[in-house]
XYZ file of C-alpha atoms in Angstrom:
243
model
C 2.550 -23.440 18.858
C 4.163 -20.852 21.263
C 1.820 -20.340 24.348
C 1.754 -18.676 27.706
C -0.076 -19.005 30.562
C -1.294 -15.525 31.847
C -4.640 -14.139 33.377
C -6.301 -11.431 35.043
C -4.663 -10.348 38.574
C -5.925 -8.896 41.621
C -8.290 -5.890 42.778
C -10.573 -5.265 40.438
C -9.766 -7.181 36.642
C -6.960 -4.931 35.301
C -3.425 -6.779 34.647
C -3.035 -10.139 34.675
C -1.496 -13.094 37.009
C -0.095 -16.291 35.985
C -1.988 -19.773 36.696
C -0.828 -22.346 39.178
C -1.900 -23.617 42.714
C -2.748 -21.136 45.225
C -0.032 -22.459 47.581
C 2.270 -21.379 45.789
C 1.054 -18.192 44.615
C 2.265 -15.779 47.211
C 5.830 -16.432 46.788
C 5.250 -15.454 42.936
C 6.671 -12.035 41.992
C 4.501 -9.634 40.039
C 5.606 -6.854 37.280
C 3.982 -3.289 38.167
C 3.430 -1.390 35.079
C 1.799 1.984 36.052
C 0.385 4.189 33.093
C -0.172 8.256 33.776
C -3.682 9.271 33.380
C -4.238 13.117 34.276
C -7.762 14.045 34.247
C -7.393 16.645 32.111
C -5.353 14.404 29.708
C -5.987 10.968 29.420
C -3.881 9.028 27.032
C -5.031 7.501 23.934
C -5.919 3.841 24.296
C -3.554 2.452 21.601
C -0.747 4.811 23.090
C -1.287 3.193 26.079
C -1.143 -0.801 25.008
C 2.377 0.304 23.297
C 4.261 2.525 25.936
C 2.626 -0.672 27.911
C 4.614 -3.510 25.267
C 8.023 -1.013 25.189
C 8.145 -0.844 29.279
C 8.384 -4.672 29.465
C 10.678 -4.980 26.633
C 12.580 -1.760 28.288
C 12.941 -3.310 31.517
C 14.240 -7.091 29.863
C 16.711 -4.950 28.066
C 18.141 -2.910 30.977
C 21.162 -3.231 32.059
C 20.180 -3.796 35.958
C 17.921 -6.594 34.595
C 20.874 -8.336 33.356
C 23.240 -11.261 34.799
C 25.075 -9.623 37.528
C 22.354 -6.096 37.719
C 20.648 -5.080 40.800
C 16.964 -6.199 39.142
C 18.403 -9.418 37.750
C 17.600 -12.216 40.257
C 13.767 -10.542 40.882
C 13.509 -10.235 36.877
C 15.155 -13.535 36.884
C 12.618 -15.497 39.220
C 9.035 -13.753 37.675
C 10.692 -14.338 33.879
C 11.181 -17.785 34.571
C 7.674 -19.002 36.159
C 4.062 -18.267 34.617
C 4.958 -14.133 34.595
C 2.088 -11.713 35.950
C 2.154 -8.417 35.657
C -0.401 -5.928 37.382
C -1.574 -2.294 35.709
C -2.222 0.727 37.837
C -2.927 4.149 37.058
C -1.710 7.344 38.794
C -1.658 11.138 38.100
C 0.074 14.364 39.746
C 1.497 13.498 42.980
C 0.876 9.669 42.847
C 2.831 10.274 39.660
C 5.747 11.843 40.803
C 5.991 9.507 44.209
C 6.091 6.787 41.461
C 8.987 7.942 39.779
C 11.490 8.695 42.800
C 10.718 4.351 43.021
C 13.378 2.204 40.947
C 12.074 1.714 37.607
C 12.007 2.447 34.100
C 10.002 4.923 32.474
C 8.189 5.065 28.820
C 6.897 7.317 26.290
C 4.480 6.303 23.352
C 2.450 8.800 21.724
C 0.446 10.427 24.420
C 0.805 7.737 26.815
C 3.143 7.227 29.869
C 4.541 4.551 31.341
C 6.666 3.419 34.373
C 7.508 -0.187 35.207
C 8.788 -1.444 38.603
C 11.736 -4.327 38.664
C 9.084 -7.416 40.137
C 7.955 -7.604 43.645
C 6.173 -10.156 45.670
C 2.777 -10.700 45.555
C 2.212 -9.113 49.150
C 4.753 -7.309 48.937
C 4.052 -3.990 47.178
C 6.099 -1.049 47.857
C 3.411 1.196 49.533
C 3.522 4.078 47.105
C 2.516 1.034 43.968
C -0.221 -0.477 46.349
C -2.385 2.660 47.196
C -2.730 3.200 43.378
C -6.046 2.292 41.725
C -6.077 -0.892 39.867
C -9.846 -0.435 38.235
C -11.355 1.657 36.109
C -8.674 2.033 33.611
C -11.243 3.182 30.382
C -9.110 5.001 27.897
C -10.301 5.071 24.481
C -8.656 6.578 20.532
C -9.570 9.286 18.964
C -8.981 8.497 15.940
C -8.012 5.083 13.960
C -4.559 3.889 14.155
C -1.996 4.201 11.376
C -0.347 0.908 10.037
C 1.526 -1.153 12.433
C 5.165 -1.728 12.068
C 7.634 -4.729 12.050
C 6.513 -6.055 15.229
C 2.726 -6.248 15.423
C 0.629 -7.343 18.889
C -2.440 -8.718 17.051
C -5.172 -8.441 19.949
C -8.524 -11.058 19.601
C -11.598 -8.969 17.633
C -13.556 -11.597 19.534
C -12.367 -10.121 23.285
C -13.488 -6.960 25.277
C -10.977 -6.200 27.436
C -10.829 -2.938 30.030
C -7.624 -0.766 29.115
C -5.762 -2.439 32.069
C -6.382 -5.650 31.085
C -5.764 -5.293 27.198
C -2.476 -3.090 28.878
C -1.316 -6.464 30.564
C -1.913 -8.938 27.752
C 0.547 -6.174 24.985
C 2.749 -6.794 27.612
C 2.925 -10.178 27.539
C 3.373 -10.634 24.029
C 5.975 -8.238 24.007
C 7.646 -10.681 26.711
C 7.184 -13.880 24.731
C 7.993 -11.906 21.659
C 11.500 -10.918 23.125
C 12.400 -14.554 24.204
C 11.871 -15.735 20.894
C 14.220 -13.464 19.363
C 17.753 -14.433 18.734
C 20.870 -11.689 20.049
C 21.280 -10.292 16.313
C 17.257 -9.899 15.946
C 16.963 -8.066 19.562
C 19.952 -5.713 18.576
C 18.390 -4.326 15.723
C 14.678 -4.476 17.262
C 16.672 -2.522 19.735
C 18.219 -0.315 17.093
C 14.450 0.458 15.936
C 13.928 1.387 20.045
C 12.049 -1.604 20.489
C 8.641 -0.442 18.607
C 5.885 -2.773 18.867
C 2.541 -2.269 17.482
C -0.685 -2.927 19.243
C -3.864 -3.448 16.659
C -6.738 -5.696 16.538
C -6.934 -8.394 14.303
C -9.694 -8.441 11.381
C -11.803 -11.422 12.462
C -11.193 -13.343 9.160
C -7.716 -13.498 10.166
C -7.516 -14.399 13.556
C -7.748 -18.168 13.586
C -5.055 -18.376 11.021
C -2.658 -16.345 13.475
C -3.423 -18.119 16.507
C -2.803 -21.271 14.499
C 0.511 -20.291 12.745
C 3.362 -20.948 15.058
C 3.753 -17.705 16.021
C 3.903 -16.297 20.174
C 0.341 -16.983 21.803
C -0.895 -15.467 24.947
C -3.641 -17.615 26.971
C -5.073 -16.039 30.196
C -6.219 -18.232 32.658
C -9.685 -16.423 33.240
C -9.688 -14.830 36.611
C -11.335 -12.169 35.428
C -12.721 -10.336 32.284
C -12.622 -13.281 30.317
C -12.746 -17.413 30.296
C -10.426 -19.555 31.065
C -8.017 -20.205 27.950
C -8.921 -17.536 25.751
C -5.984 -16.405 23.322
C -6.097 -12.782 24.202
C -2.683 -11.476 22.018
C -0.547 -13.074 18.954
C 3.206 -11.430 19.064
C 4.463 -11.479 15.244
C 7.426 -10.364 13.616
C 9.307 -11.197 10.591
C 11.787 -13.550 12.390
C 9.384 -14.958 14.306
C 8.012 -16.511 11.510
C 10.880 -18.334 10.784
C 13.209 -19.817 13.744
C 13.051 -17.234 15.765
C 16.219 -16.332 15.180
């Protein structure tokens, strides 16, 4: 079985941080992901969880991520170690401050998202620190249509704020992504990287988390206890070799 450490990260339960000894923790690196939330216009929840999934797999795919890019020895050190990755929300002017930052941004749906090549634990840019980290609550308005290729089965058995449940797609679009051979990420890539976020019917979940496939496991800071399978990543290759 595939697994990954991950868990909830700091300031308030939305996101998630990787385990390990608290020495060490502040020279980690941390993903920001920051999703836009206008009062008047809050994205759907789902919406959210994807453009959440396609950022990460956006920003592992971008050029300046790769051997020899500006972002590739940050993306380089957090992709290697027990990734975190932090979820903030901002609207009108937070918004716009966020996008003159480097970054990558994301459209799914109704949601928007921008992520942020890793930074230090302490060492937030300050227009990414002032942002709120709680209170992330989005919710659907209606029931999602059928998933595609690449499905992000979440645990029926969890409750997890929109942050947090943001965090964990994430993941499993990471772990997802490093299972996947060059000729399988070229044509995911071909199909602009779609992954689909849905719960898993409860009958169904044990047999997922137990079949091989890309597990995430969040070390419990917050939200939820230590170990709990939060997210299975599953794809057509990734039931075979991975390749």
């Amino acid at each position: 079985m595939r697994e990954r450490g991950g868990a909830a990260a700091t300031g308030g339960g939305d996101g998630e941080g990787g385990e390990g000894g608290e020495g060490g923790d502040r020279d980690r690196k941390v993903l920001p992901l920051v999703v836009r939330i206008e009062r008047s216009a809050p994205p759907a929840r789902t919406d959210a969880l994807e453009a959440a999934a396609l950022a990460v797999l956006a920003l592992l795919d971008d050029p300046r991520a790769l051997d020899g890019g500006e972002w590739a020895e940050a993306v380089r050190a957090w992709d290697g170690s027990r990734f975190r990755k932090v979820v903030r929300r901002a609207r009108g002017a937070e918004w716009r401050r966020v996008l003159d930052l480097p970054g990558v941004t994301v459209t799914s749906g109704t949601a928007e998202v921008r992520v942020h090549p890793p930074v230090p634990l302490d060492g937030w840019p300050r227009d990414l620190s002032r942002l709120q980290v709680s209170g992330t609550e989005l919710a659907d308005p209606s029931e999602p249509g059928p998933p595609g290729d690449v499905v992000l089965w979440l645990n029926p058995g969890l409750t997890m704020s929109a942050g947090k449940a943001m965090a964990q797609a994430g993941h499993a679009a990471q772990l997802a992504w490093q299972a996947s051979g060059d000729d399988t990420r070229r044509a995911w890539r071909d199909k602009g990287l779609a992954a689909s976020v849905r719960t898993a019917d409860p009958a169904a979940w044990a047999g997922l988390v137990a079949s091989g496939l890309p597990v995430v496991r969040d070390a419990g800071f917050t939200e939820i206890e230590p170990g709990s399978r939060t997210v299975v990543a599953d794809a057509p290759w990734l039931r075979g070799d991975g390749r």
